[in-house]
JSON list of C-alpha atoms in Angstrom, two decimals:
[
{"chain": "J", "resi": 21, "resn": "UNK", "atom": "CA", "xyz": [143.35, 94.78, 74.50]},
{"chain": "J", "resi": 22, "resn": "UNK", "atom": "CA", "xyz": [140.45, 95.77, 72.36]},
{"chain": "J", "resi": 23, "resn": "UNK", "atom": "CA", "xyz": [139.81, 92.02, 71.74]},
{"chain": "J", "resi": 24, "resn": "UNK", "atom": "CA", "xyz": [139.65, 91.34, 75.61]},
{"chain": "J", "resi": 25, "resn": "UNK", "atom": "CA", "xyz": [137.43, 95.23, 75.96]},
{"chain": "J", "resi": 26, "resn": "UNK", "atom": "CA", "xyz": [135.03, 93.38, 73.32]},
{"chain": "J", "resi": 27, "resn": "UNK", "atom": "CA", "xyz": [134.72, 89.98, 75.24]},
{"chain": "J", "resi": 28, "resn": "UNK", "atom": "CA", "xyz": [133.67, 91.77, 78.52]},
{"chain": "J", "resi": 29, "resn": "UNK", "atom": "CA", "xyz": [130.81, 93.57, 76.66]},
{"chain": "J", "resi": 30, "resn": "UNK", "atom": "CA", "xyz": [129.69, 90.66, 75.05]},
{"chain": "J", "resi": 31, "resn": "UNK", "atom": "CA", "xyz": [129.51, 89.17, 78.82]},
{"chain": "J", "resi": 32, "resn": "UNK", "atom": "CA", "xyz": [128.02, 91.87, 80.05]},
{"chain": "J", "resi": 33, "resn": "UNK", "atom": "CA", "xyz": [125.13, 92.56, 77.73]},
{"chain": "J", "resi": 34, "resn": "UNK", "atom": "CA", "xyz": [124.87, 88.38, 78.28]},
{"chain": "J", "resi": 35, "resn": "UNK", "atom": "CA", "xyz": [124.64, 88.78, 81.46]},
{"chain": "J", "resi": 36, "resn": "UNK", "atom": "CA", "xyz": [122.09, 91.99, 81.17]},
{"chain": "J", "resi": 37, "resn": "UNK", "atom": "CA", "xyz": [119.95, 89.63, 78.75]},
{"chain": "J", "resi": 38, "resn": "UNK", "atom": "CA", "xyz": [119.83, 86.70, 81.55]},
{"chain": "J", "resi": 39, "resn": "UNK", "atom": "CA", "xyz": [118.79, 89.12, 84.56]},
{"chain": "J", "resi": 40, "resn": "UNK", "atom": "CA", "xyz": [116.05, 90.50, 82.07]},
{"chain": "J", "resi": 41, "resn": "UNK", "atom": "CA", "xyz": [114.63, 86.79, 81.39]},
{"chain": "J", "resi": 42, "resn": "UNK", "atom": "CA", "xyz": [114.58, 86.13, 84.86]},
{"chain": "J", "resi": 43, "resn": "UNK", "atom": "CA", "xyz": [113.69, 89.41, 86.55]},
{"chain": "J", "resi": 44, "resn": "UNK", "atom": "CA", "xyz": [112.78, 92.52, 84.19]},
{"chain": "J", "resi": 45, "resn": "UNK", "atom": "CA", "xyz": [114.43, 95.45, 84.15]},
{"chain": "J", "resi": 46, "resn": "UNK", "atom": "CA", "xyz": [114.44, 95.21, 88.23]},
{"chain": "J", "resi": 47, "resn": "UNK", "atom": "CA", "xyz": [116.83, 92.76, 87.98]},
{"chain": "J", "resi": 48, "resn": "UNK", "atom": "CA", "xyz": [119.10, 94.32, 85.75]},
{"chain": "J", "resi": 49, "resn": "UNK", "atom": "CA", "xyz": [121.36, 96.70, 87.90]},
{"chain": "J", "resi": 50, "resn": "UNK", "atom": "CA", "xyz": [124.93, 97.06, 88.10]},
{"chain": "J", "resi": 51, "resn": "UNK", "atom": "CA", "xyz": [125.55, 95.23, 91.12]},
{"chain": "J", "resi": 52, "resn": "UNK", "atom": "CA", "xyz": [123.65, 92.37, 89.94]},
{"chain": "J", "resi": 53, "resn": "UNK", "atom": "CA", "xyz": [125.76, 92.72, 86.47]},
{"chain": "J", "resi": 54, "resn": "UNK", "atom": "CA", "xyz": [129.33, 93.23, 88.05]},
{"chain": "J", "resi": 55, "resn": "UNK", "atom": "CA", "xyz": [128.09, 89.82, 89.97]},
{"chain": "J", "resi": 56, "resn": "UNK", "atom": "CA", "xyz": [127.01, 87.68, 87.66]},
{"chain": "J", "resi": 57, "resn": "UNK", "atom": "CA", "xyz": [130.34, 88.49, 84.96]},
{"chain": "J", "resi": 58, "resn": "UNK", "atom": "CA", "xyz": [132.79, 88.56, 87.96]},
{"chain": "J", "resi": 59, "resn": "UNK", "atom": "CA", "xyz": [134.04, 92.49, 87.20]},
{"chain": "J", "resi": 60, "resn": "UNK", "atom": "CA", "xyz": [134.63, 94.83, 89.58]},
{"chain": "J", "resi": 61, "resn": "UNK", "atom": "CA", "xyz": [131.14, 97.49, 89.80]},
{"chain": "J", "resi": 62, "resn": "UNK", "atom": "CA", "xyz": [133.52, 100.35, 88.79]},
{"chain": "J", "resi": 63, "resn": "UNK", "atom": "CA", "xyz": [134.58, 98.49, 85.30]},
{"chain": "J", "resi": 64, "resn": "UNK", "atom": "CA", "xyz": [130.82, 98.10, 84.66]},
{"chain": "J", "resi": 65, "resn": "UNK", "atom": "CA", "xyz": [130.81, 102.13, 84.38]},
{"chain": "J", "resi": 66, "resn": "UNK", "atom": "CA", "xyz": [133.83, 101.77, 82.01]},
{"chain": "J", "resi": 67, "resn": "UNK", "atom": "CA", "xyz": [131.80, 100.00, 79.19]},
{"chain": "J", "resi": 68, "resn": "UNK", "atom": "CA", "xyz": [128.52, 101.20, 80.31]},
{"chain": "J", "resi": 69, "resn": "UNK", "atom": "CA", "xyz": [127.40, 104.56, 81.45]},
{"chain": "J", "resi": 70, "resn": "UNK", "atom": "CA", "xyz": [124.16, 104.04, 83.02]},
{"chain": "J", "resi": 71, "resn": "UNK", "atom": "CA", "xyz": [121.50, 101.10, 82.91]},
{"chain": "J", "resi": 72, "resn": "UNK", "atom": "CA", "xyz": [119.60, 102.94, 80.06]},
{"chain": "J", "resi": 73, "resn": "UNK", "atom": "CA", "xyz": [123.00, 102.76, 78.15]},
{"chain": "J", "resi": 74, "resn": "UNK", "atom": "CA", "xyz": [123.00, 98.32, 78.56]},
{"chain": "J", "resi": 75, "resn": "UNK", "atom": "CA", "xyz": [119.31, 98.38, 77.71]},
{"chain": "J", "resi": 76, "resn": "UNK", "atom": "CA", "xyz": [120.12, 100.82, 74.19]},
{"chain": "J", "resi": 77, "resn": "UNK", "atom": "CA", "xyz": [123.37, 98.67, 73.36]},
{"chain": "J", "resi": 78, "resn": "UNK", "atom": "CA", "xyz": [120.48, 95.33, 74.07]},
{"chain": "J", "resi": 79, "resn": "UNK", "atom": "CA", "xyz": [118.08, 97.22, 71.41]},
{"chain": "J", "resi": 80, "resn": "UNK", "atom": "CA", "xyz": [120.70, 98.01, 68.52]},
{"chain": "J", "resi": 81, "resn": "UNK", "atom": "CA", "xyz": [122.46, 94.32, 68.78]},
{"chain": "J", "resi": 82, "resn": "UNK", "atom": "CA", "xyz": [119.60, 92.06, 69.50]},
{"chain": "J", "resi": 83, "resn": "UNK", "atom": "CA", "xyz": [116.02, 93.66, 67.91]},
{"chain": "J", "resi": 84, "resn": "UNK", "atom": "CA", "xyz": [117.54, 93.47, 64.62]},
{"chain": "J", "resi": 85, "resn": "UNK", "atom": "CA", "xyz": [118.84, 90.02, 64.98]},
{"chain": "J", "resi": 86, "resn": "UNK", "atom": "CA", "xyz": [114.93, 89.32, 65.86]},
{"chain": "J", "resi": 87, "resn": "UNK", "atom": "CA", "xyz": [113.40, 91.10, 63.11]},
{"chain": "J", "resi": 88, "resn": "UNK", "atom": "CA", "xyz": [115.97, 89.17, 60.79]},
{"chain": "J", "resi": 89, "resn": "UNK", "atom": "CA", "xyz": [114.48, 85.97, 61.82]},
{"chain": "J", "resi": 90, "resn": "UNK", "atom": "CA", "xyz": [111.14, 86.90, 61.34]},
{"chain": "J", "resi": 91, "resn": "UNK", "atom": "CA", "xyz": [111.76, 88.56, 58.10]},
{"chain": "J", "resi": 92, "resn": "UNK", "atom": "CA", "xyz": [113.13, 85.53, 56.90]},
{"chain": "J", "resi": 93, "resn": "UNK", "atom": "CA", "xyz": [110.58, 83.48, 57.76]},
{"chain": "J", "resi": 94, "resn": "UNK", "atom": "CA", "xyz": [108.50, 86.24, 56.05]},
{"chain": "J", "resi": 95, "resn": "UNK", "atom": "CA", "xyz": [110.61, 85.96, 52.77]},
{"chain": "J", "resi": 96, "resn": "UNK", "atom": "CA", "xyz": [110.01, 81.86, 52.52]},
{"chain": "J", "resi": 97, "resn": "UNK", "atom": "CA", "xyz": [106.55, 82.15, 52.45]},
{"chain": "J", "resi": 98, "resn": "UNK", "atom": "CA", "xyz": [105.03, 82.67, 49.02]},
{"chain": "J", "resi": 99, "resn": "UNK", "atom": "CA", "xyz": [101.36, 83.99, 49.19]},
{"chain": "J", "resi": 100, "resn": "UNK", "atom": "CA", "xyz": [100.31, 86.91, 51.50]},
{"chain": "J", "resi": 101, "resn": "UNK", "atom": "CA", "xyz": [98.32, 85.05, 53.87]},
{"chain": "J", "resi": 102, "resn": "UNK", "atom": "CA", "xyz": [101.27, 82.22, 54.22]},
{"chain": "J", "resi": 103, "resn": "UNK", "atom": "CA", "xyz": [103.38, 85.58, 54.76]},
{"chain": "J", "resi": 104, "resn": "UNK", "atom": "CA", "xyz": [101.09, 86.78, 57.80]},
{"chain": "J", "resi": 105, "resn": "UNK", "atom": "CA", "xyz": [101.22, 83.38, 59.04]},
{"chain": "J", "resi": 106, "resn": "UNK", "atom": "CA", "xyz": [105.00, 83.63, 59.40]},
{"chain": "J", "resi": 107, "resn": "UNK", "atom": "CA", "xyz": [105.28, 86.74, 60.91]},
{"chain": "J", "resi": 108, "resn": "UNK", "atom": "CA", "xyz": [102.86, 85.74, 63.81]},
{"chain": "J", "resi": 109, "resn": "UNK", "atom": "CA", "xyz": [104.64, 82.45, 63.96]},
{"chain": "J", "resi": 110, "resn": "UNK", "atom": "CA", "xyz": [107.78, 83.26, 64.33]},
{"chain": "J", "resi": 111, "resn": "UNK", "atom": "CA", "xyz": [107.38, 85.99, 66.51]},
{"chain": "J", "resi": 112, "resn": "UNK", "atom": "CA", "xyz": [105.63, 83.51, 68.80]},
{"chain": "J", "resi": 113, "resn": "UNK", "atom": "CA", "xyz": [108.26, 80.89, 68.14]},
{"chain": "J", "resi": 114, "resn": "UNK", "atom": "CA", "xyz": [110.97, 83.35, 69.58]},
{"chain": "J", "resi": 115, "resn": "UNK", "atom": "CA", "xyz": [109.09, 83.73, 73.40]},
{"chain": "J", "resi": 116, "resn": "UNK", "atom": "CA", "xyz": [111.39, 81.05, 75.13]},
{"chain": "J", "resi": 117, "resn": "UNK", "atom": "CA", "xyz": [114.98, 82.61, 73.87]},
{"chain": "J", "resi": 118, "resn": "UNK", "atom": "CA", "xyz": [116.54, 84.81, 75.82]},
{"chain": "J", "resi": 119, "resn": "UNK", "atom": "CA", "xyz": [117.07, 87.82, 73.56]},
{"chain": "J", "resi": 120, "resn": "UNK", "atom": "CA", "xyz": [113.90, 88.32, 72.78]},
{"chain": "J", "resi": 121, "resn": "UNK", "atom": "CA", "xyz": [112.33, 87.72, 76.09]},
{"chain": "J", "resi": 122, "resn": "UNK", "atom": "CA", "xyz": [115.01, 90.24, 77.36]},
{"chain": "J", "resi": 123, "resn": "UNK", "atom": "CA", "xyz": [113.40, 92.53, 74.38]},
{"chain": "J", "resi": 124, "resn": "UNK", "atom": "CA", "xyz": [110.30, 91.99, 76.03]},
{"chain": "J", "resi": 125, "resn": "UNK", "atom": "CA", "xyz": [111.05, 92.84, 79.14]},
{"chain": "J", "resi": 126, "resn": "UNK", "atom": "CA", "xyz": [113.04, 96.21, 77.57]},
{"chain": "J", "resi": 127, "resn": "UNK", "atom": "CA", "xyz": [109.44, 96.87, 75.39]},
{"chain": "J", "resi": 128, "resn": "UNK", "atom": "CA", "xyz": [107.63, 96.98, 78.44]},
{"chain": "J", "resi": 129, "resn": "UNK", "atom": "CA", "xyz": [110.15, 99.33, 80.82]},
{"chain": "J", "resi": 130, "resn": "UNK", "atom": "CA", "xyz": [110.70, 103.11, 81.55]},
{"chain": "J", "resi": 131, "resn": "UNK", "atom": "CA", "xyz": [113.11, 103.78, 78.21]},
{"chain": "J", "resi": 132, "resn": "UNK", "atom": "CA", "xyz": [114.87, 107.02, 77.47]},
{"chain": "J", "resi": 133, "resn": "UNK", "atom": "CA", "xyz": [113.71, 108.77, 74.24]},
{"chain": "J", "resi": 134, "resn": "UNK", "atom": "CA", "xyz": [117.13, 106.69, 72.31]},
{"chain": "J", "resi": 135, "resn": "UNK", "atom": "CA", "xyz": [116.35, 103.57, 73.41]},
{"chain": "J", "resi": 136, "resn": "UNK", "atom": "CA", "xyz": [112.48, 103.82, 72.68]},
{"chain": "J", "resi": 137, "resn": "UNK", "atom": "CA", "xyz": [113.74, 105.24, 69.75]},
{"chain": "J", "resi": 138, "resn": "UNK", "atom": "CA", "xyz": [115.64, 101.67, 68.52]},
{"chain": "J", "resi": 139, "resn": "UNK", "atom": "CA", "xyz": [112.85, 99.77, 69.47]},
{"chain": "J", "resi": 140, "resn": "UNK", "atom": "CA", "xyz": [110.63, 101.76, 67.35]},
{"chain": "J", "resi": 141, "resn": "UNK", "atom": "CA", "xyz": [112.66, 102.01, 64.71]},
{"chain": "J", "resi": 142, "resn": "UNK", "atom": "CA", "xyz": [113.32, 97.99, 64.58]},
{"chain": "J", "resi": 143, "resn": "UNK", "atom": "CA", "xyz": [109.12, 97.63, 65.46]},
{"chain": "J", "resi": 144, "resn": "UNK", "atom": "CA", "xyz": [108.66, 99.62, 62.45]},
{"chain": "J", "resi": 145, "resn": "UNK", "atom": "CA", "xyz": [111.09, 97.41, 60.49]},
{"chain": "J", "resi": 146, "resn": "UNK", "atom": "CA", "xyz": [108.38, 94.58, 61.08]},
{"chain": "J", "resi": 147, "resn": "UNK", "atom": "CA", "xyz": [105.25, 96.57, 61.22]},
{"chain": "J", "resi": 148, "resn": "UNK", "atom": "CA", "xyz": [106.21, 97.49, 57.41]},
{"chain": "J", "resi": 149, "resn": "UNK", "atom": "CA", "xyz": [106.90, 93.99, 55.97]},
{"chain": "J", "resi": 150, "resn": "UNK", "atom": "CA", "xyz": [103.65, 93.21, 57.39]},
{"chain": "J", "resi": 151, "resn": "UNK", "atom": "CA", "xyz": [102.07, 96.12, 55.48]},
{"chain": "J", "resi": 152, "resn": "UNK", "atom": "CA", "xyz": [102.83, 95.49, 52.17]},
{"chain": "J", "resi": 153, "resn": "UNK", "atom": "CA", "xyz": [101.33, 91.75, 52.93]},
{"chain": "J", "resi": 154, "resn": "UNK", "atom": "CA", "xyz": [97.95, 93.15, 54.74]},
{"chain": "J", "resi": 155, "resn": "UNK", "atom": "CA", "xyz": [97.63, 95.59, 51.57]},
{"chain": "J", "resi": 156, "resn": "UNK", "atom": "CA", "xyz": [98.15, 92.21, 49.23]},
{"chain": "J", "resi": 157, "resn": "UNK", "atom": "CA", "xyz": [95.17, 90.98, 50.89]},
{"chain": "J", "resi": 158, "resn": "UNK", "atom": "CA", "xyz": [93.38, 94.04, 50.37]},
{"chain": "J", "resi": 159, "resn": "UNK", "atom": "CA", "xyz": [93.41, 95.71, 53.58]},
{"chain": "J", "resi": 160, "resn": "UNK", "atom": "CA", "xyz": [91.71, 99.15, 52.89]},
{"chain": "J", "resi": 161, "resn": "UNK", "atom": "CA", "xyz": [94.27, 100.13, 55.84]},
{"chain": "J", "resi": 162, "resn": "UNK", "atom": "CA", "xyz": [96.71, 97.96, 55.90]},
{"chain": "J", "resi": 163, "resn": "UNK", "atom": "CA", "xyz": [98.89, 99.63, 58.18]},
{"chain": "J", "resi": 164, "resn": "UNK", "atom": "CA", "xyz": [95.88, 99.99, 60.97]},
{"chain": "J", "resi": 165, "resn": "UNK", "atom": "CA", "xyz": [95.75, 96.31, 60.47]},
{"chain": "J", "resi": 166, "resn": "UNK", "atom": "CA", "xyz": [99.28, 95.74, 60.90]},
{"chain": "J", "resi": 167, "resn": "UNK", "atom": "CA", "xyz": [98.65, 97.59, 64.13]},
{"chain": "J", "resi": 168, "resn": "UNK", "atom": "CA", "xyz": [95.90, 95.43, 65.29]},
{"chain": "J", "resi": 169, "resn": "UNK", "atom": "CA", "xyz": [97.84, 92.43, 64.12]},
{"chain": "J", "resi": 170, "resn": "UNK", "atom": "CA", "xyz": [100.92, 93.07, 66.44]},
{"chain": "J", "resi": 171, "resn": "UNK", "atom": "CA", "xyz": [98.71, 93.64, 69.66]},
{"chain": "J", "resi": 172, "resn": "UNK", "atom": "CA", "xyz": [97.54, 90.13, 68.63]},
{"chain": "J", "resi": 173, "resn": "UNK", "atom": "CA", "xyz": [100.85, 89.04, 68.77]},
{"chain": "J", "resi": 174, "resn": "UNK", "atom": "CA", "xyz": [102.03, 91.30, 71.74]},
{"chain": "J", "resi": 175, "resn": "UNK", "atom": "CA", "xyz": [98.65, 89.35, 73.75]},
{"chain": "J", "resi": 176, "resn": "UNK", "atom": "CA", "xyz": [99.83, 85.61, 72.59]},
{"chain": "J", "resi": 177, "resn": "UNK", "atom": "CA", "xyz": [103.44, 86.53, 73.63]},
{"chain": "J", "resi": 178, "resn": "UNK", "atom": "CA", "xyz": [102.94, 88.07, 77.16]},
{"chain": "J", "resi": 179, "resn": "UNK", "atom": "CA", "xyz": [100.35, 85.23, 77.28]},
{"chain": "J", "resi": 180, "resn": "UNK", "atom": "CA", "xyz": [102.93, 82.77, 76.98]},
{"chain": "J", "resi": 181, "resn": "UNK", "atom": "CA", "xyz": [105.58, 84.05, 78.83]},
{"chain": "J", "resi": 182, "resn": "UNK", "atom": "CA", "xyz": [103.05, 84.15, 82.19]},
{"chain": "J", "resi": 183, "resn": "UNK", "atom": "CA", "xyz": [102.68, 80.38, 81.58]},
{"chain": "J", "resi": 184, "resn": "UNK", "atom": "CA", "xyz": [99.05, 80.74, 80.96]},
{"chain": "J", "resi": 185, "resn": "UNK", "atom": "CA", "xyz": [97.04, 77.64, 81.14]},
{"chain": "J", "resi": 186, "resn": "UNK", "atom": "CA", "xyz": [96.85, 76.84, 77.83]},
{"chain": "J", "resi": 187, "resn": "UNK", "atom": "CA", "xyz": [99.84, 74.70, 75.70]},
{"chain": "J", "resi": 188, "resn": "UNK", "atom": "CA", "xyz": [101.90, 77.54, 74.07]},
{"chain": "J", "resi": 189, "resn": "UNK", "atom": "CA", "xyz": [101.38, 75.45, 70.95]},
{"chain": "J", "resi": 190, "resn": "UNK", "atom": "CA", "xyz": [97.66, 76.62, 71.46]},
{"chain": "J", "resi": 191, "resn": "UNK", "atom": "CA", "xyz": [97.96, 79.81, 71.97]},
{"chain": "J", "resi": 192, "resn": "UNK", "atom": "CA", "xyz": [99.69, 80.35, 69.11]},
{"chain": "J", "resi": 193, "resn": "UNK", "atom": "CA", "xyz": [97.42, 78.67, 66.92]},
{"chain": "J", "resi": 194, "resn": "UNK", "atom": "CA", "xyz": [94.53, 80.88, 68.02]},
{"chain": "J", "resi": 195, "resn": "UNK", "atom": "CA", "xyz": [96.83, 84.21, 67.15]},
{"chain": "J", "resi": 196, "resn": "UNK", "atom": "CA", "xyz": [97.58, 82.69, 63.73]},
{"chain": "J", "resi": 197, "resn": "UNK", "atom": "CA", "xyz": [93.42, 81.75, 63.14]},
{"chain": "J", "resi": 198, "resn": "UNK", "atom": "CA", "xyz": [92.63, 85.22, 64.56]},
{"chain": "J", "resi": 199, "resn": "UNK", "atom": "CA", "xyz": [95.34, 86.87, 62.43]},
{"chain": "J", "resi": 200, "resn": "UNK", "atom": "CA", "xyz": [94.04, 85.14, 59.08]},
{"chain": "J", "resi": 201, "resn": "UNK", "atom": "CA", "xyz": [90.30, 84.68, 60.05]},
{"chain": "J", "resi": 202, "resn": "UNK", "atom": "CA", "xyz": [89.92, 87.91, 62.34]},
{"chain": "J", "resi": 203, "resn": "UNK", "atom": "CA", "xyz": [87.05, 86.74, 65.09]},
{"chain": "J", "resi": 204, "resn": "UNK", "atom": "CA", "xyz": [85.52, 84.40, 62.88]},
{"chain": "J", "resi": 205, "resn": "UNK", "atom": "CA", "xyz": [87.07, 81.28, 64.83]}
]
């Protein structure tokens, strides 16, 4: 039973990740949810309490699963500049997959003080590996820079997802150059 209770939650928060992709957090309602995984509305409220509750459960199982992947590309790199790189990179490199752009579309919404709470926790999980590299480079304050850094990358990304003119390949190319050259070009 607890196996099968399991399985419906993973569909669910599937299906919550899919209507976030397509829609935002409009899309992702319990009607929309019980439709899309085939369960009856009511059973939605037996694993979930309230929409706030899918989007927390989306934070704690999916921004750490992101952060992972860009710490690891963080780890492979060997100098601090080829660690910056990484961390813009592969952040950038994650905009077409569903879980994060469903962590996108979370980052951006009206979040109770839990959920913002998860996503700032996990953001600060990132904004400190970046840190220690910006204050390797010499950043006088390297965690201002880390700051400035991630709106860099928070630009490129929403950049990409609106399907901006330019190649995505492009865009993320000028974040990394901006991110190791500042405005220099």
């Amino acid at each position: 039973m607890a196996e099968h209770r399991t399985m419906q939650r993973g569909a669910l928060l599937d299906a919550a990740r899919s209507l976030l992709s397509e829609g935002g957090t409009e899309a992702l309602t319990f009607p929309a949810l019980a439709e899309r995984t085939g369960l009856a509305r009511s059973s939605v409220y037996e694993y979930f309490r309230s929409r706030a509750a899918v989007v927390e459960e989306l934070c704690a199982v999916d921004f750490p699963v992101w952060a992972a992947e860009v710490e690891a590309a963080m780890e492979r790199a060997d100098t601090p500049e080829e660690k910056v790189e990484a961390y813009v990179r592969q952040q950038l490199s994650l905009v077409g997959d569903r879980r994060h752009r469903a962590v996108v579309a979370i980052s951006g919404a009206e979040l109770d003080a839990g959920a913002r709470e998860k996503i700032r926790a996990a953001h600060g999980g990132l904004i400190a590996m970046i840190v220690e590299a910006l204050g390797a480079l010499g950043h006088e304050q390297p965690r201002l820079a880390a700051m400035l850094l991630q709106g860099v990358v928070d630009a490129a990304v929403r950049r990409i997802e609106l399907g901006a003119a330019e190649d995505p390949e492009l865009i993320t190319e000028a974040a990394v150059a901006m991110a190791l050259r500042g405005v220099r070009g």
